[in-house]
Amino acid sequence: MSETVYVEDDLSVVERVNQAVGFNATNELCARFGGRTFYVPANPSDKHIITILLGKQKAMRLGELIGGQSIELPALREVRKIKEEDRICRLYAVGATDREIFDTFDISKSQLDRLKKRNKSLIEAYIIIIDKNCGLFSSLKGGK
């Protein structure tokens, strides 16, 4: 019976997959299988879904590194959620109001309050970056 892998040693399973097949192929696997457990064979056949998606060489490297195990990669919706939270933090850093955030994002007041509390240090860091005129946020709030 295979064992589901979430974290192995000091590297997460996604880091192990990335070591084996690289960033783009890891993203491909996350997009297709993220949030679900799937089995990685030690020696994937030419007709195995991983071989079809990644090519024989990368599928074999993945099989060598973590083959014989079931793994779970993050769902890309988690990445989208983090990106949305980051955008809200950056908007606060350039002076957006709660009302502007409510009008832009589908978020409740309690969700917004938790987000601001959880990301207080990040918002402050973005304010410092903006104050230093780093140009990272010129597209926000109508800047050029």
XYZ file of N, CA and C in Angstrom:
432
model
N 0.839 -1.183 0.000
C 0.000 0.000 0.000
C 0.884 1.245 0.000
N 0.573 2.212 -0.835
C 1.377 3.430 -0.919
C 1.040 4.366 0.231
N 1.988 5.229 0.516
C 1.840 6.188 1.605
C 1.629 7.569 1.009
N 0.653 8.319 1.544
C 0.434 9.678 1.078
C 1.512 10.572 1.655
N 2.135 11.374 0.813
C 3.238 12.227 1.222
C 2.780 13.676 1.245
N 2.956 14.329 2.355
C 2.664 15.757 2.459
C 3.960 16.525 2.667
N 4.778 16.091 3.581
C 6.087 16.697 3.807
C 7.062 15.567 4.070
N 8.192 15.623 3.420
C 9.198 14.593 3.599
C 10.510 15.296 3.920
N 11.153 14.887 4.984
C 12.374 15.528 5.460
C 12.102 17.019 5.659
N 13.013 17.848 5.155
C 12.844 19.289 5.299
C 12.185 19.926 4.086
N 11.936 19.152 3.039
C 11.347 19.688 1.824
C 9.898 19.249 1.704
N 9.052 20.153 1.263
C 7.666 19.783 1.012
C 7.606 18.959 -0.272
N 6.497 18.301 -0.450
C 6.346 17.468 -1.645
C 6.434 18.326 -2.909
N 5.913 19.536 -2.879
C 5.982 20.384 -4.072
C 7.435 20.774 -4.375
N 8.241 20.944 -3.344
C 9.661 21.236 -3.566
C 10.373 20.025 -4.172
N 9.990 18.850 -3.728
C 10.579 17.627 -4.283
C 10.189 17.452 -5.754
N 8.926 17.696 -6.051
C 8.474 17.610 -7.440
C 9.234 18.631 -8.280
N 9.371 19.848 -7.772
C 10.096 20.895 -8.488
C 11.548 20.498 -8.745
N 12.179 19.866 -7.764
C 13.554 19.384 -7.959
C 13.632 18.401 -9.122
N 12.636 17.565 -9.220
C 12.654 16.512 -10.242
C 12.324 17.032 -11.627
N 11.320 17.907 -11.740
C 10.805 18.239 -13.072
C 10.849 19.720 -13.410
N 11.176 20.591 -12.463
C 11.253 22.017 -12.743
C 9.941 22.747 -12.473
N 10.045 24.049 -12.506
C 8.931 24.932 -12.126
C 7.710 24.783 -13.031
N 7.903 24.879 -14.339
C 6.758 24.830 -15.260
C 6.018 23.499 -15.196
N 6.757 22.416 -15.131
C 6.117 21.107 -15.049
C 5.408 20.923 -13.709
N 5.979 21.461 -12.639
C 5.323 21.406 -11.330
C 4.010 22.176 -11.373
N 4.019 23.340 -11.997
C 2.776 24.111 -12.143
C 1.742 23.343 -12.958
N 2.189 22.664 -13.983
C 1.277 21.847 -14.802
C 0.602 20.774 -13.942
N 1.397 20.098 -13.119
C 0.832 19.068 -12.248
C -0.112 19.670 -11.204
N 0.248 20.836 -10.651
C -0.633 21.505 -9.689
C -1.952 21.897 -10.357
N -1.872 22.399 -11.580
C -3.080 22.818 -12.288
C -4.010 21.645 -12.540
N -3.454 20.485 -12.840
C -4.276 19.332 -13.193
C -4.670 18.468 -11.998
N -3.776 18.356 -11.020
C -4.012 17.434 -9.908
C -4.056 18.102 -8.544
N -3.805 19.400 -8.478
C -3.730 20.087 -7.190
C -4.977 19.899 -6.345
N -4.760 19.655 -5.062
C -5.860 19.453 -4.140
C -6.371 18.026 -4.096
N -5.822 17.163 -4.928
C -6.218 15.745 -4.945
C -4.968 14.888 -4.748
N -5.152 13.746 -4.190
C -4.054 12.802 -4.033
C -3.936 11.977 -5.308
N -2.700 11.818 -5.783
C -2.486 10.974 -6.959
C -1.201 10.172 -6.806
N -1.184 9.036 -7.442
C -0.076 8.092 -7.338
C 0.982 8.407 -8.391
N 2.240 8.385 -7.964
C 3.368 8.571 -8.879
C 4.090 7.227 -8.990
N 4.039 6.595 -10.155
C 4.734 5.310 -10.302
C 6.248 5.508 -10.356
N 6.981 4.515 -9.900
C 8.442 4.579 -9.936
C 8.970 4.552 -11.367
N 8.240 3.873 -12.256
C 8.653 3.755 -13.647
C 7.421 3.969 -14.527
N 7.027 5.223 -14.751
C 5.794 5.477 -15.505
C 5.912 5.023 -16.961
N 4.860 4.387 -17.425
C 4.826 3.920 -18.815
C 4.635 5.101 -19.761
N 4.822 4.834 -21.043
C 4.637 5.875 -22.054
C 3.194 6.365 -22.103
N 2.249 5.537 -21.674
C 0.834 5.912 -21.722
C 0.307 6.451 -20.394
N 1.186 6.541 -19.390
C 0.755 7.069 -18.095
C 0.501 8.576 -18.233
N -0.488 9.070 -17.521
C -0.875 10.482 -17.610
C 0.296 11.425 -17.296
N 1.145 11.063 -16.348
C 2.291 11.919 -16.011
C 3.268 11.984 -17.172
N 3.492 10.866 -17.837
C 4.378 10.851 -19.004
C 3.784 11.670 -20.140
N 2.500 11.531 -20.354
C 1.833 12.288 -21.417
C 1.940 13.789 -21.156
N 1.763 14.195 -19.899
C 1.804 15.620 -19.565
C 3.213 16.200 -19.562
N 4.164 15.442 -19.020
C 5.498 15.998 -18.791
C 6.556 15.536 -19.768
N 6.271 14.475 -20.487
C 7.294 13.876 -21.330
C 8.012 12.769 -20.561
N 8.601 11.843 -21.294
C 9.204 10.647 -20.707
C 10.339 10.989 -19.738
N 11.221 11.892 -20.129
C 12.398 12.192 -19.304
C 11.993 12.757 -17.931
N 11.088 13.725 -17.918
C 10.666 14.321 -16.654
C 9.842 13.347 -15.828
N 9.008 12.569 -16.485
C 8.221 11.570 -15.756
C 9.142 10.551 -15.079
N 10.191 10.153 -15.763
C 11.148 9.207 -15.187
C 11.891 9.840 -14.003
N 12.287 11.101 -14.140
C 12.968 11.780 -13.022
C 12.050 11.885 -11.806
N 10.770 12.184 -12.060
C 9.805 12.256 -10.965
C 9.651 10.884 -10.314
N 9.564 9.845 -11.134
C 9.460 8.484 -10.624
C 10.664 8.078 -9.792
N 11.856 8.504 -10.216
C 13.076 8.186 -9.470
C 13.082 8.864 -8.105
N 12.589 10.086 -8.035
C 12.659 10.852 -6.793
C 11.546 10.489 -5.812
N 10.306 10.353 -6.288
C 9.196 10.094 -5.353
C 8.277 8.973 -5.824
N 8.712 8.192 -6.787
C 7.880 7.121 -7.311
C 7.494 6.101 -6.253
N 6.340 5.501 -6.464
C 5.827 4.517 -5.536
C 5.036 5.119 -4.390
N 4.798 6.431 -4.471
C 4.080 7.121 -3.407
C 2.886 7.883 -3.977
N 1.909 8.088 -3.135
C 0.803 8.977 -3.472
C 1.127 10.343 -2.884
N 0.907 11.376 -3.680
C 1.239 12.730 -3.226
C 0.033 13.646 -3.392
N 0.087 14.767 -2.721
C -0.923 15.795 -2.890
C -0.216 17.121 -3.095
N -0.463 17.743 -4.233
C 0.097 19.051 -4.552
C -0.948 20.117 -4.251
N -0.516 21.360 -4.038
C -1.488 22.417 -3.759
C -2.337 22.730 -4.980
N -3.568 23.097 -4.728
C -4.462 23.534 -5.797
C -4.121 24.959 -6.172
N -4.220 25.280 -7.440
C -3.893 26.636 -7.877
C -4.855 27.667 -7.315
N -6.034 27.246 -6.885
C -6.950 28.209 -6.269
C -6.312 28.800 -5.015
N -5.429 28.028 -4.356
C -4.711 28.546 -3.199
C -3.774 29.671 -3.628
N -3.147 29.518 -4.771
C -2.262 30.552 -5.293
C -3.073 31.792 -5.646
N -4.223 31.600 -6.284
C -5.077 32.744 -6.629
C -5.538 33.485 -5.376
N -5.845 32.742 -4.330
C -6.274 33.367 -3.072
C -5.145 34.219 -2.492
N -3.938 33.696 -2.494
C -2.789 34.445 -1.981
C -2.554 35.694 -2.828
N -2.666 35.553 -4.154
C -2.483 36.716 -5.031
C -3.533 37.780 -4.759
N -4.783 37.361 -4.525
C -5.839 38.323 -4.230
C -5.572 39.022 -2.894
N -5.173 38.272 -1.892
C -4.831 38.870 -0.600
C -3.685 39.862 -0.766
N -2.699 39.500 -1.561
C -1.566 40.389 -1.780
C -2.005 41.677 -2.476
N -2.889 41.544 -3.428
C -3.383 42.736 -4.119
C -4.129 43.658 -3.151
N -4.923 43.079 -2.266
C -5.630 43.875 -1.261
C -4.620 44.583 -0.363
N -3.584 43.894 0.058
C -2.545 44.510 0.892
C -1.883 45.671 0.171
N -1.578 45.476 -1.104
C -0.945 46.555 -1.875
C -1.890 47.736 -2.049
N -3.168 47.461 -2.226
C -4.137 48.555 -2.336
C -4.227 49.344 -1.039
N -4.227 48.653 0.094
C -4.195 49.367 1.373
C -2.946 50.226 1.490
N -1.839 49.697 1.032
C -0.572 50.430 1.122
C -0.598 51.732 0.329
N -1.378 51.776 -0.743
C -1.467 53.009 -1.528
C -2.671 53.857 -1.125
N -3.334 53.476 -0.018
C -4.382 54.315 0.535
C -5.816 53.932 0.223
N -6.065 52.747 -0.277
C -7.439 52.332 -0.560
C -8.234 52.226 0.740
N -9.509 52.514 0.642
C -10.405 52.430 1.792
C -11.076 51.056 1.831
N -11.675 50.749 2.971
C -12.439 49.510 3.071
C -13.527 49.476 2.001
N -14.210 50.594 1.782
C -15.285 50.663 0.782
C -14.745 50.326 -0.605
N -13.586 50.851 -0.957
C -12.990 50.548 -2.266
C -12.665 49.051 -2.383
N -12.204 48.465 -1.290
C -11.907 47.031 -1.302
C -13.200 46.235 -1.453
N -14.247 46.615 -0.697
C -15.541 45.925 -0.804
C -16.090 46.017 -2.227
N -15.922 47.175 -2.866
C -16.437 47.374 -4.218
C -15.648 46.581 -5.261
N -14.410 46.249 -4.956
C -13.535 45.560 -5.909
C -13.511 44.049 -5.728
N -13.589 43.607 -4.482
C -13.444 42.185 -4.164
C -14.704 41.673 -3.486
N -14.974 40.407 -3.674
C -16.102 39.750 -3.027
C -15.647 39.278 -1.649
N -15.710 40.192 -0.672
C -15.173 39.908 0.654
C -16.054 40.580 1.701
N -16.272 39.909 2.816
C -17.091 40.477 3.890
C -16.227 41.343 4.806
N -16.861 42.124 5.627
C -16.131 42.969 6.579
C -15.293 42.114 7.516
N -15.860 41.029 8.038
C -15.094 40.184 8.961
C -13.908 39.524 8.253
N -14.091 39.098 6.996
C -12.970 38.534 6.240
C -11.886 39.593 6.028
N -12.309 40.796 5.710
C -11.365 41.880 5.480
C -10.621 42.236 6.762
N -11.325 42.280 7.868
C -10.674 42.571 9.146
C -9.623 41.510 9.481
N -9.967 40.242 9.269
C -8.990 39.165 9.527
C -7.798 39.273 8.588
N -8.058 39.566 7.322
C -6.982 39.708 6.338
C -6.037 40.833 6.751
N -6.578 41.967 7.146
C -5.725 43.102 7.540
C -4.911 42.758 8.787
N -5.526 42.087 9.740
C -4.811 41.711 10.966
C -3.699 40.719 10.649
N -4.014 39.706 9.843
C -3.060 38.656 9.488
C -1.894 39.205 8.660
N -2.150 40.255 7.882
C -1.140 40.782 6.957
C -0.640 42.170 7.339
N -0.788 42.543 8.601
C -0.397 43.894 9.044
C 1.058 44.220 8.676
N 1.968 43.306 8.967
C 3.387 43.544 8.674
C 3.644 43.664 7.174
N 2.945 42.863 6.384
C 3.099 42.925 4.932
C 2.618 44.270 4.392
N 1.474 44.733 4.867
C 0.951 46.042 4.438
C 1.949 47.137 4.800
N 2.490 47.075 6.003
C 3.493 48.069 6.425
C 4.737 48.016 5.546
N 5.160 46.810 5.168
C 6.326 46.678 4.287
C 6.042 47.283 2.915
N 4.820 47.069 2.401
C 4.462 47.663 1.123
C 4.446 49.191 1.218
N 3.998 49.726 2.317
C 4.001 51.182 2.498
C 5.430 51.713 2.432
N 6.356 51.020 3.070
C 7.768 51.432 3.030
C 8.292 51.396 1.599
N 7.964 50.350 0.862
C 8.413 50.246 -0.530
C 7.863 51.416 -1.342
N 6.597 51.708 -1.147
C 5.975 52.812 -1.886
C 6.625 54.137 -1.505
N 6.871 54.341 -0.223
C 7.512 55.569 0.239
C 8.899 55.756 -0.362
N 9.560 54.652 -0.683
C 10.896 54.727 -1.280
C 10.813 54.871 -2.798
N 9.582 55.018 -3.312
C 9.372 55.200 -4.753
C 10.042 54.116 -5.582
N 9.829 52.891 -5.179
C 10.439 51.761 -5.895
C 9.753 51.465 -7.214
N 8.585 52.025 -7.432
C 7.900 51.822 -8.692
C 7.197 50.497 -8.841
N 7.095 49.711 -7.773
C 6.454 48.403 -7.884
C 4.954 48.485 -8.047
N 4.358 49.603 -7.662
C 2.908 49.696 -7.620
C 2.383 50.812 -8.494
N 3.100 51.157 -9.506
C 2.662 52.271 -10.355
C 1.344 51.987 -11.043
N 0.981 50.741 -11.225
C -0.280 50.423 -11.900
C -1.477 50.473 -10.955
N -1.242 50.556 -9.679
C -2.328 50.622 -8.710
C -2.773 52.052 -8.490
N -4.043 52.239 -8.261
C -4.615 53.537 -7.901
C -4.313 54.617 -8.942
N -4.220 54.203 -10.200
C -4.104 55.170 -11.287
C -2.730 55.746 -11.501
N -1.699 55.203 -10.847
C -0.333 55.718 -11.047
C 0.209 55.333 -12.385
N 1.317 55.941 -12.785
C 1.935 55.636 -14.095
C 3.280 55.019 -13.924
